[in-house]
PDB file of N, CA and C in Angstrom:
ATOM      1  N   MET A   1     -44.559  11.435  -6.060  1.00 58.00           N
ATOM      2  CA  MET A   1     -44.387  10.883  -7.387  1.00 58.00           C
ATOM      3  C   MET A   1     -44.612   9.377  -7.390  1.00 58.00           C
ATOM      4  N   MET A   2     -44.082   8.672  -6.395  1.00 67.00           N
ATOM      5  CA  MET A   2     -44.224   7.212  -6.361  1.00 67.00           C
ATOM      6  C   MET A   2     -45.681   6.813  -6.170  1.00 67.00           C
ATOM      7  N   GLY A   3     -46.441   7.543  -5.366  1.00 73.00           N
ATOM      8  CA  GLY A   3     -47.857   7.227  -5.185  1.00 73.00           C
ATOM      9  C   GLY A   3     -48.616   7.359  -6.496  1.00 73.00           C
ATOM     10  N   TRP A   4     -48.336   8.400  -7.241  1.00 74.00           N
ATOM     11  CA  TRP A   4     -48.970   8.607  -8.537  1.00 74.00           C
ATOM     12  C   TRP A   4     -48.641   7.456  -9.478  1.00 74.00           C
ATOM     13  N   LEU A   5     -47.389   7.044  -9.481  1.00 66.00           N
ATOM     14  CA  LEU A   5     -46.957   5.962 -10.350  1.00 66.00           C
ATOM     15  C   LEU A   5     -47.559   4.628  -9.913  1.00 66.00           C
ATOM     16  N   ARG A   6     -47.621   4.370  -8.627  1.00 68.00           N
ATOM     17  CA  ARG A   6     -48.200   3.111  -8.132  1.00 68.00           C
ATOM     18  C   ARG A   6     -49.687   3.002  -8.460  1.00 68.00           C
ATOM     19  N   ARG A   7     -50.407   4.101  -8.443  1.00 71.00           N
ATOM     20  CA  ARG A   7     -51.836   4.056  -8.805  1.00 71.00           C
ATOM     21  C   ARG A   7     -52.024   3.714 -10.279  1.00 71.00           C
ATOM     22  N   ARG A   8     -51.130   4.138 -11.128  1.00 68.00           N
ATOM     23  CA  ARG A   8     -51.260   3.895 -12.560  1.00 68.00           C
ATOM     24  C   ARG A   8     -50.637   2.562 -12.998  1.00 68.00           C
ATOM     25  N   LEU A   9     -49.688   2.065 -12.241  1.00 64.00           N
ATOM     26  CA  LEU A   9     -49.046   0.785 -12.539  1.00 64.00           C
ATOM     27  C   LEU A   9     -49.160  -0.116 -11.300  1.00 64.00           C
ATOM     28  N   PRO A  10     -50.322  -0.695 -11.066  1.00 61.00           N
ATOM     29  CA  PRO A  10     -50.500  -1.475  -9.843  1.00 61.00           C
ATOM     30  C   PRO A  10     -49.691  -2.773  -9.825  1.00 61.00           C
ATOM     31  N   ALA A  11     -49.334  -3.294 -10.991  1.00 60.00           N
ATOM     32  CA  ALA A  11     -48.542  -4.533 -11.067  1.00 60.00           C
ATOM     33  C   ALA A  11     -47.173  -4.217 -11.633  1.00 60.00           C
ATOM     34  N   PRO A  12     -46.149  -4.928 -11.176  1.00 59.00           N
ATOM     35  CA  PRO A  12     -44.826  -4.746 -11.787  1.00 59.00           C
ATOM     36  C   PRO A  12     -44.885  -5.059 -13.276  1.00 59.00           C
ATOM     37  N   MET A  13     -43.989  -4.471 -14.027  1.00 65.00           N
ATOM     38  CA  MET A  13     -44.032  -4.598 -15.478  1.00 65.00           C
ATOM     39  C   MET A  13     -43.439  -5.898 -16.002  1.00 65.00           C
ATOM     40  N   ALA A  14     -42.601  -6.587 -15.225  1.00 75.00           N
ATOM     41  CA  ALA A  14     -41.951  -7.781 -15.756  1.00 75.00           C
ATOM     42  C   ALA A  14     -41.631  -8.759 -14.635  1.00 75.00           C
ATOM     43  N   ALA A  15     -41.552 -10.019 -15.026  1.00 78.00           N
ATOM     44  CA  ALA A  15     -41.207 -11.077 -14.080  1.00 78.00           C
ATOM     45  C   ALA A  15     -39.722 -10.991 -13.722  1.00 78.00           C
ATOM     46  N   PRO A  16     -39.352 -11.546 -12.572  1.00 82.00           N
ATOM     47  CA  PRO A  16     -37.923 -11.625 -12.257  1.00 82.00           C
ATOM     48  C   PRO A  16     -37.190 -12.432 -13.335  1.00 82.00           C
ATOM     49  N   GLU A  17     -35.983 -12.037 -13.639  1.00 84.00           N
ATOM     50  CA  GLU A  17     -35.239 -12.673 -14.720  1.00 84.00           C
ATOM     51  C   GLU A  17     -34.574 -13.952 -14.232  1.00 84.00           C
ATOM     52  N   THR A  18     -34.817 -15.054 -14.936  1.00 88.00           N
ATOM     53  CA  THR A  18     -34.186 -16.326 -14.586  1.00 88.00           C
ATOM     54  C   THR A  18     -32.771 -16.363 -15.159  1.00 88.00           C
ATOM     55  N   ALA A  19     -32.007 -17.358 -14.726  1.00 92.00           N
ATOM     56  CA  ALA A  19     -30.624 -17.492 -15.217  1.00 92.00           C
ATOM     57  C   ALA A  19     -30.604 -17.751 -16.727  1.00 92.00           C
ATOM     58  N   ALA A  20     -31.553 -18.560 -17.208  1.00 92.00           N
ATOM     59  CA  ALA A  20     -31.598 -18.862 -18.646  1.00 92.00           C
ATOM     60  C   ALA A  20     -31.946 -17.619 -19.462  1.00 92.00           C
ATOM     61  N   LEU A  21     -32.902 -16.829 -18.984  1.00 90.00           N
ATOM     62  CA  LEU A  21     -33.258 -15.601 -19.701  1.00 90.00           C
ATOM     63  C   LEU A  21     -32.124 -14.582 -19.654  1.00 90.00           C
ATOM     64  N   ARG A  22     -31.430 -14.514 -18.532  1.00 91.00           N
ATOM     65  CA  ARG A  22     -30.299 -13.591 -18.417  1.00 91.00           C
ATOM     66  C   ARG A  22     -29.190 -13.987 -19.396  1.00 91.00           C
ATOM     67  N   ALA A  23     -28.917 -15.279 -19.497  1.00 94.00           N
ATOM     68  CA  ALA A  23     -27.890 -15.752 -20.428  1.00 94.00           C
ATOM     69  C   ALA A  23     -28.293 -15.466 -21.873  1.00 94.00           C
ATOM     70  N   ALA A  24     -29.568 -15.678 -22.203  1.00 93.00           N
ATOM     71  CA  ALA A  24     -30.042 -15.398 -23.564  1.00 93.00           C
ATOM     72  C   ALA A  24     -29.943 -13.909 -23.876  1.00 93.00           C
ATOM     73  N   ARG A  25     -30.295 -13.074 -22.903  1.00 91.00           N
ATOM     74  CA  ARG A  25     -30.202 -11.617 -23.112  1.00 91.00           C
ATOM     75  C   ARG A  25     -28.755 -11.194 -23.312  1.00 91.00           C
ATOM     76  N   ARG A  26     -27.865 -11.767 -22.526  1.00 94.00           N
ATOM     77  CA  ARG A  26     -26.447 -11.411 -22.663  1.00 94.00           C
ATOM     78  C   ARG A  26     -25.878 -11.876 -23.999  1.00 94.00           C
ATOM     79  N   ARG A  27     -26.292 -13.071 -24.466  1.00 95.00           N
ATOM     80  CA  ARG A  27     -25.843 -13.531 -25.789  1.00 95.00           C
ATOM     81  C   ARG A  27     -26.352 -12.599 -26.878  1.00 95.00           C
ATOM     82  N   LEU A  28     -27.599 -12.146 -26.746  1.00 95.00           N
ATOM     83  CA  LEU A  28     -28.174 -11.238 -27.735  1.00 95.00           C
ATOM     84  C   LEU A  28     -27.425  -9.905 -27.760  1.00 95.00           C
ATOM     85  N   VAL A  29     -27.156  -9.357 -26.594  1.00 95.00           N
ATOM     86  CA  VAL A  29     -26.435  -8.082 -26.518  1.00 95.00           C
ATOM     87  C   VAL A  29     -25.023  -8.238 -27.080  1.00 95.00           C
ATOM     88  N   ALA A  30     -24.355  -9.340 -26.738  1.00 96.00           N
ATOM     89  CA  ALA A  30     -22.996  -9.569 -27.248  1.00 96.00           C
ATOM     90  C   ALA A  30     -22.999  -9.700 -28.771  1.00 96.00           C
ATOM     91  N   ALA A  31     -23.973 -10.422 -29.315  1.00 96.00           N
ATOM     92  CA  ALA A  31     -24.045 -10.581 -30.775  1.00 96.00           C
ATOM     93  C   ALA A  31     -24.324  -9.239 -31.447  1.00 96.00           C
ATOM     94  N   LEU A  32     -25.181  -8.439 -30.858  1.00 96.00           N
ATOM     95  CA  LEU A  32     -25.460  -7.119 -31.429  1.00 96.00           C
ATOM     96  C   LEU A  32     -24.234  -6.212 -31.367  1.00 96.00           C
ATOM     97  N   MET A  33     -23.478  -6.313 -30.282  1.00 96.00           N
ATOM     98  CA  MET A  33     -22.261  -5.506 -30.177  1.00 96.00           C
ATOM     99  C   MET A  33     -21.226  -5.956 -31.209  1.00 96.00           C
ATOM    100  N   LEU A  34     -21.063  -7.268 -31.376  1.00 96.00           N
ATOM    101  CA  LEU A  34     -20.142  -7.764 -32.398  1.00 96.00           C
ATOM    102  C   LEU A  34     -20.573  -7.340 -33.797  1.00 96.00           C
ATOM    103  N   LEU A  35     -21.869  -7.398 -34.056  1.00 96.00           N
ATOM    104  CA  LEU A  35     -22.395  -6.980 -35.354  1.00 96.00           C
ATOM    105  C   LEU A  35     -22.141  -5.493 -35.590  1.00 96.00           C
ATOM    106  N   ALA A  36     -22.326  -4.696 -34.544  1.00 96.00           N
ATOM    107  CA  ALA A  36     -22.066  -3.261 -34.663  1.00 96.00           C
ATOM    108  C   ALA A  36     -20.577  -2.988 -34.909  1.00 96.00           C
ATOM    109  N   MET A  37     -19.726  -3.687 -34.189  1.00 96.00           N
ATOM    110  CA  MET A  37     -18.281  -3.483 -34.367  1.00 96.00           C
ATOM    111  C   MET A  37     -17.834  -3.939 -35.755  1.00 96.00           C
ATOM    112  N   LEU A  38     -18.368  -5.055 -36.219  1.00 95.00           N
ATOM    113  CA  LEU A  38     -18.021  -5.533 -37.556  1.00 95.00           C
ATOM    114  C   LEU A  38     -18.478  -4.530 -38.618  1.00 95.00           C
ATOM    115  N   THR A  39     -19.659  -3.973 -38.433  1.00 95.00           N
ATOM    116  CA  THR A  39     -20.170  -2.989 -39.386  1.00 95.00           C
ATOM    117  C   THR A  39     -19.335  -1.712 -39.347  1.00 95.00           C
ATOM    118  N   LEU A  40     -18.997  -1.281 -38.130  1.00 96.00           N
ATOM    119  CA  LEU A  40     -18.228  -0.049 -37.969  1.00 96.00           C
ATOM    120  C   LEU A  40     -16.823  -0.175 -38.564  1.00 96.00           C
ATOM    121  N   PHE A  41     -16.208  -1.327 -38.376  1.00 95.00           N
ATOM    122  CA  PHE A  41     -14.849  -1.549 -38.867  1.00 95.00           C
ATOM    123  C   PHE A  41     -14.851  -2.540 -40.029  1.00 95.00           C
ATOM    124  N   TRP A  42     -15.758  -2.330 -40.968  1.00 94.00           N
ATOM    125  CA  TRP A  42     -15.903  -3.264 -42.077  1.00 94.00           C
ATOM    126  C   TRP A  42     -14.642  -3.332 -42.952  1.00 94.00           C
ATOM    127  N   SER A  43     -14.086  -2.211 -43.300  1.00 94.00           N
ATOM    128  CA  SER A  43     -12.901  -2.208 -44.188  1.00 94.00           C
ATOM    129  C   SER A  43     -11.719  -2.967 -43.594  1.00 94.00           C
ATOM    130  N   PRO A  44     -11.335  -2.688 -42.342  1.00 95.00           N
ATOM    131  CA  PRO A  44     -10.236  -3.478 -41.777  1.00 95.00           C
ATOM    132  C   PRO A  44     -10.588  -4.969 -41.638  1.00 95.00           C
ATOM    133  N   ALA A  45     -11.831  -5.265 -41.278  1.00 93.00           N
ATOM    134  CA  ALA A  45     -12.234  -6.668 -41.126  1.00 93.00           C
ATOM    135  C   ALA A  45     -12.219  -7.391 -42.464  1.00 93.00           C
ATOM    136  N   ALA A  46     -12.705  -6.720 -43.501  1.00 93.00           N
ATOM    137  CA  ALA A  46     -12.701  -7.328 -44.834  1.00 93.00           C
ATOM    138  C   ALA A  46     -11.271  -7.525 -45.328  1.00 93.00           C
ATOM    139  N   GLY A  47     -10.393  -6.595 -45.010  1.00 94.00           N
ATOM    140  CA  GLY A  47      -8.997  -6.742 -45.401  1.00 94.00           C
ATOM    141  C   GLY A  47      -8.315  -7.882 -44.656  1.00 94.00           C
ATOM    142  N   LEU A  48      -8.663  -8.055 -43.406  1.00 93.00           N
ATOM    143  CA  LEU A  48      -8.052  -9.094 -42.580  1.00 93.00           C
ATOM    144  C   LEU A  48      -8.629 -10.477 -42.875  1.00 93.00           C
ATOM    145  N   LEU A  49      -9.960 -10.551 -43.010  1.00 91.00           N
ATOM    146  CA  LEU A  49     -10.624 -11.846 -43.170  1.00 91.00           C
ATOM    147  C   LEU A  49     -10.967 -12.194 -44.610  1.00 91.00           C
ATOM    148  N   GLY A  50     -10.900 -11.232 -45.486  1.00 90.00           N
ATOM    149  CA  GLY A  50     -11.266 -11.467 -46.890  1.00 90.00           C
ATOM    150  C   GLY A  50     -12.746 -11.798 -47.013  1.00 90.00           C
ATOM    151  N   GLY A  51     -13.049 -12.870 -47.738  1.00 88.00           N
ATOM    152  CA  GLY A  51     -14.441 -13.277 -47.924  1.00 88.00           C
ATOM    153  C   GLY A  51     -15.085 -13.792 -46.655  1.00 88.00           C
ATOM    154  N   GLY A  52     -14.269 -14.122 -45.658  1.00 92.00           N
ATOM    155  CA  GLY A  52     -14.799 -14.590 -44.387  1.00 92.00           C
ATOM    156  C   GLY A  52     -15.525 -13.512 -43.614  1.00 92.00           C
ATOM    157  N   ALA A  53     -15.236 -12.261 -43.920  1.00 93.00           N
ATOM    158  CA  ALA A  53     -15.914 -11.159 -43.225  1.00 93.00           C
ATOM    159  C   ALA A  53     -17.398 -11.157 -43.547  1.00 93.00           C
ATOM    160  N   PHE A  54     -17.735 -11.399 -44.815  1.00 94.00           N
ATOM    161  CA  PHE A  54     -19.151 -11.431 -45.181  1.00 94.00           C
ATOM    162  C   PHE A  54     -19.841 -12.642 -44.564  1.00 94.00           C
ATOM    163  N   ALA A  55     -19.144 -13.780 -44.528  1.00 95.00           N
ATOM    164  CA  ALA A  55     -19.704 -14.978 -43.900  1.00 95.00           C
ATOM    165  C   ALA A  55     -19.921 -14.746 -42.409  1.00 95.00           C
ATOM    166  N   LEU A  56     -18.988 -14.085 -41.760  1.00 94.00           N
ATOM    167  CA  LEU A  56     -19.135 -13.755 -40.344  1.00 94.00           C
ATOM    168  C   LEU A  56     -20.312 -12.812 -40.131  1.00 94.00           C
ATOM    169  N   PHE A  57     -20.439 -11.836 -41.013  1.00 95.00           N
ATOM    170  CA  PHE A  57     -21.560 -10.902 -40.931  1.00 95.00           C
ATOM    171  C   PHE A  57     -22.892 -11.639 -41.048  1.00 95.00           C
ATOM    172  N   LEU A  58     -23.000 -12.521 -42.045  1.00 96.00           N
ATOM    173  CA  LEU A  58     -24.242 -13.285 -42.219  1.00 96.00           C
ATOM    174  C   LEU A  58     -24.516 -14.194 -41.029  1.00 96.00           C
ATOM    175  N   ALA A  59     -23.476 -14.832 -40.512  1.00 96.00           N
ATOM    176  CA  ALA A  59     -23.651 -15.707 -39.347  1.00 96.00           C
ATOM    177  C   ALA A  59     -24.151 -14.920 -38.138  1.00 96.00           C
ATOM    178  N   LEU A  60     -23.591 -13.723 -37.939  1.00 96.00           N
ATOM    179  CA  LEU A  60     -24.044 -12.892 -36.826  1.00 96.00           C
ATOM    180  C   LEU A  60     -25.483 -12.424 -37.015  1.00 96.00           C
ATOM    181  N   VAL A  61     -25.861 -12.086 -38.234  1.00 97.00           N
ATOM    182  CA  VAL A  61     -27.237 -11.658 -38.500  1.00 97.00           C
ATOM    183  C   VAL A  61     -28.208 -12.804 -38.223  1.00 97.00           C
ATOM    184  N   VAL A  62     -27.882 -13.995 -38.703  1.00 97.00           N
ATOM    185  CA  VAL A  62     -28.757 -15.155 -38.487  1.00 97.00           C
ATOM    186  C   VAL A  62     -28.830 -15.493 -37.000  1.00 97.00           C
ATOM    187  N   PHE A  63     -27.683 -15.527 -36.315  1.00 97.00           N
ATOM    188  CA  PHE A  63     -27.678 -15.822 -34.885  1.00 97.00           C
ATOM    189  C   PHE A  63     -28.494 -14.793 -34.116  1.00 97.00           C
ATOM    190  N   THR A  64     -28.322 -13.523 -34.444  1.00 97.00           N
ATOM    191  CA  THR A  64     -29.057 -12.462 -33.763  1.00 97.00           C
ATOM    192  C   THR A  64     -30.558 -12.596 -33.987  1.00 97.00           C
ATOM    193  N   ALA A  65     -30.954 -12.930 -35.202  1.00 97.00           N
ATOM    194  CA  ALA A  65     -32.381 -13.096 -35.496  1.00 97.00           C
ATOM    195  C   ALA A  65     -32.976 -14.242 -34.684  1.00 97.00           C
ATOM    196  N   PHE A  66     -32.301 -15.383 -34.670  1.00 97.00           N
ATOM    197  CA  PHE A  66     -32.823 -16.529 -33.923  1.00 97.00           C
ATOM    198  C   PHE A  66     -32.766 -16.302 -32.416  1.00 97.00           C
ATOM    199  N   GLN A  67     -31.667 -15.775 -31.922  1.00 96.00           N
ATOM    200  CA  GLN A  67     -31.536 -15.525 -30.487  1.00 96.00           C
ATOM    201  C   GLN A  67     -32.536 -14.470 -30.033  1.00 96.00           C
ATOM    202  N   GLY A  68     -32.724 -13.433 -30.840  1.00 95.00           N
ATOM    203  CA  GLY A  68     -33.694 -12.398 -30.491  1.00 95.00           C
ATOM    204  C   GLY A  68     -35.111 -12.943 -30.457  1.00 95.00           C
ATOM    205  N   ALA A  69     -35.466 -13.768 -31.434  1.00 96.00           N
ATOM    206  CA  ALA A  69     -36.803 -14.364 -31.462  1.00 96.00           C
ATOM    207  C   ALA A  69     -37.000 -15.285 -30.262  1.00 96.00           C
ATOM    208  N   PHE A  70     -35.986 -16.093 -29.947  1.00 95.00           N
ATOM    209  CA  PHE A  70     -36.083 -16.978 -28.785  1.00 95.00           C
ATOM    210  C   PHE A  70     -36.233 -16.170 -27.504  1.00 95.00           C
ATOM    211  N   TRP A  71     -35.400 -15.157 -27.326  1.00 94.00           N
ATOM    212  CA  TRP A  71     -35.411 -14.391 -26.086  1.00 94.00           C
ATOM    213  C   TRP A  71     -36.732 -13.656 -25.894  1.00 94.00           C
ATOM    214  N   ILE A  72     -37.219 -12.990 -26.921  1.00 93.00           N
ATOM    215  CA  ILE A  72     -38.461 -12.226 -26.754  1.00 93.00           C
ATOM    216  C   ILE A  72     -39.643 -13.154 -26.513  1.00 93.00           C
ATOM    217  N   SER A  73     -39.647 -14.308 -27.158  1.00 94.00           N
ATOM    218  CA  SER A  73     -40.720 -15.275 -26.941  1.00 94.00           C
ATOM    219  C   SER A  73     -40.681 -15.829 -25.515  1.00 94.00           C
ATOM    220  N   ALA A  74     -39.502 -16.220 -25.056  1.00 93.00           N
ATOM    221  CA  ALA A  74     -39.364 -16.756 -23.701  1.00 93.00           C
ATOM    222  C   ALA A  74     -39.654 -15.688 -22.650  1.00 93.00           C
ATOM    223  N   LYS A  75     -39.217 -14.469 -22.885  1.00 90.00           N
ATOM    224  CA  LYS A  75     -39.451 -13.381 -21.939  1.00 90.00           C
ATOM    225  C   LYS A  75     -40.931 -13.050 -21.850  1.00 90.00           C
ATOM    226  N   ASN A  76     -41.619 -12.984 -22.982  1.00 90.00           N
ATOM    227  CA  ASN A  76     -43.055 -12.718 -22.961  1.00 90.00           C
ATOM    228  C   ASN A  76     -43.817 -13.826 -22.259  1.00 90.00           C
ATOM    229  N   ALA A  77     -43.438 -15.082 -22.500  1.00 91.00           N
ATOM    230  CA  ALA A  77     -44.108 -16.201 -21.836  1.00 91.00           C
ATOM    231  C   ALA A  77     -43.880 -16.149 -20.323  1.00 91.00           C
ATOM    232  N   ALA A  78     -42.652 -15.853 -19.899  1.00 88.00           N
ATOM    233  CA  ALA A  78     -42.358 -15.755 -18.466  1.00 88.00           C
ATOM    234  C   ALA A  78     -43.128 -14.602 -17.823  1.00 88.00           C
ATOM    235  N   ASP A  79     -43.185 -13.466 -18.491  1.00 86.00           N
ATOM    236  CA  ASP A  79     -43.934 -12.320 -17.957  1.00 86.00           C
ATOM    237  C   ASP A  79     -45.425 -12.636 -17.845  1.00 86.00           C
ATOM    238  N   ASP A  80     -45.988 -13.241 -18.883  1.00 86.00           N
ATOM    239  CA  ASP A  80     -47.410 -13.586 -18.847  1.00 86.00           C
ATOM    240  C   ASP A  80     -47.720 -14.578 -17.731  1.00 86.00           C
ATOM    241  N   ALA A  81     -46.898 -15.624 -17.617  1.00 86.00           N
ATOM    242  CA  ALA A  81     -47.119 -16.628 -16.573  1.00 86.00           C
ATOM    243  C   ALA A  81     -47.017 -16.006 -15.188  1.00 86.00           C
ATOM    244  N   TRP A  82     -46.041 -15.122 -15.010  1.00 84.00           N
ATOM    245  CA  TRP A  82     -45.837 -14.498 -13.708  1.00 84.00           C
ATOM    246  C   TRP A  82     -46.996 -13.557 -13.361  1.00 84.00           C
ATOM    247  N   LEU A  83     -47.431 -12.763 -14.315  1.00 82.00           N
ATOM    248  CA  LEU A  83     -48.533 -11.839 -14.042  1.00 82.00           C
ATOM    249  C   LEU A  83     -49.844 -12.583 -13.802  1.00 82.00           C
ATOM    250  N   LEU A  84     -50.091 -13.660 -14.553  1.00 84.00           N
ATOM    251  CA  LEU A  84     -51.326 -14.416 -14.378  1.00 84.00           C
ATOM    252  C   LEU A  84     -51.314 -15.246 -13.096  1.00 84.00           C
ATOM    253  N   SER A  85     -50.138 -15.608 -12.601  1.00 81.00           N
ATOM    254  CA  SER A  85     -50.061 -16.407 -11.379  1.00 81.00           C
ATOM    255  C   SER A  85     -50.400 -15.586 -10.135  1.00 81.00           C
ATOM    256  N   GLY A  86     -50.226 -14.289 -10.212  1.00 72.00           N
ATOM    257  CA  GLY A  86     -50.512 -13.418  -9.076  1.00 72.00           C
ATOM    258  C   GLY A  86     -49.372 -13.336  -8.071  1.00 72.00           C
ATOM    259  N   GLU A  87     -48.234 -13.935  -8.359  1.00 67.00           N
ATOM    260  CA  GLU A  87     -47.096 -13.899  -7.440  1.00 67.00           C
ATOM    261  C   GLU A  87     -46.596 -12.483  -7.207  1.00 67.00           C
ATOM    262  N   TRP A  88     -46.836 -11.594  -8.134  1.00 61.00           N
ATOM    263  CA  TRP A  88     -46.363 -10.210  -7.988  1.00 61.00           C
ATOM    264  C   TRP A  88     -47.056  -9.500  -6.836  1.00 61.00           C
ATOM    265  N   ARG A  89     -48.214 -10.009  -6.402  1.00 64.00           N
ATOM    266  CA  ARG A  89     -48.929  -9.364  -5.285  1.00 64.00           C
ATOM    267  C   ARG A  89     -48.202  -9.567  -3.964  1.00 64.00           C
ATOM    268  N   ASP A  90     -47.363 -10.597  -3.892  1.00 63.00           N
ATOM    269  CA  ASP A  90     -46.645 -10.900  -2.652  1.00 63.00           C
ATOM    270  C   ASP A  90     -45.411 -10.035  -2.450  1.00 63.00           C
ATOM    271  N   GLU A  91     -45.013  -9.309  -3.458  1.00 56.00           N
ATOM    272  CA  GLU A  91     -43.789  -8.497  -3.348  1.00 56.00           C
ATOM    273  C   GLU A  91     -44.050  -7.191  -2.650  1.00 56.00           C
TER     274      GLU A  91
END
C-alpha cells in the first residue's frame, strides 16, 4: 500500500509546521470551539450576558474570519516556499 501511495504522491503534502503557524492554528480552533459553544448554549449565554452575548458572538465571528484568513494565507505561503525549495527531497 505504501509503495502505491508513494508513486502517486512523490512529495509530502505540507511543510513542517512552525511555532507561529501552530499558534495561529490553535487560536483558530479555540475560537471556533468557543463560537460553537456559544451557539449551542445561546439561551443560557444570552440570559447571563444579556446584550453582551450578541457582541461576543460578533467579536468571535470577526476574529475567526481574520484569524482564518491569516492562517490559511500563511500556511499556503509556507507550503509553496517549502515545496519550491526542494527541501522535502532530503527527508
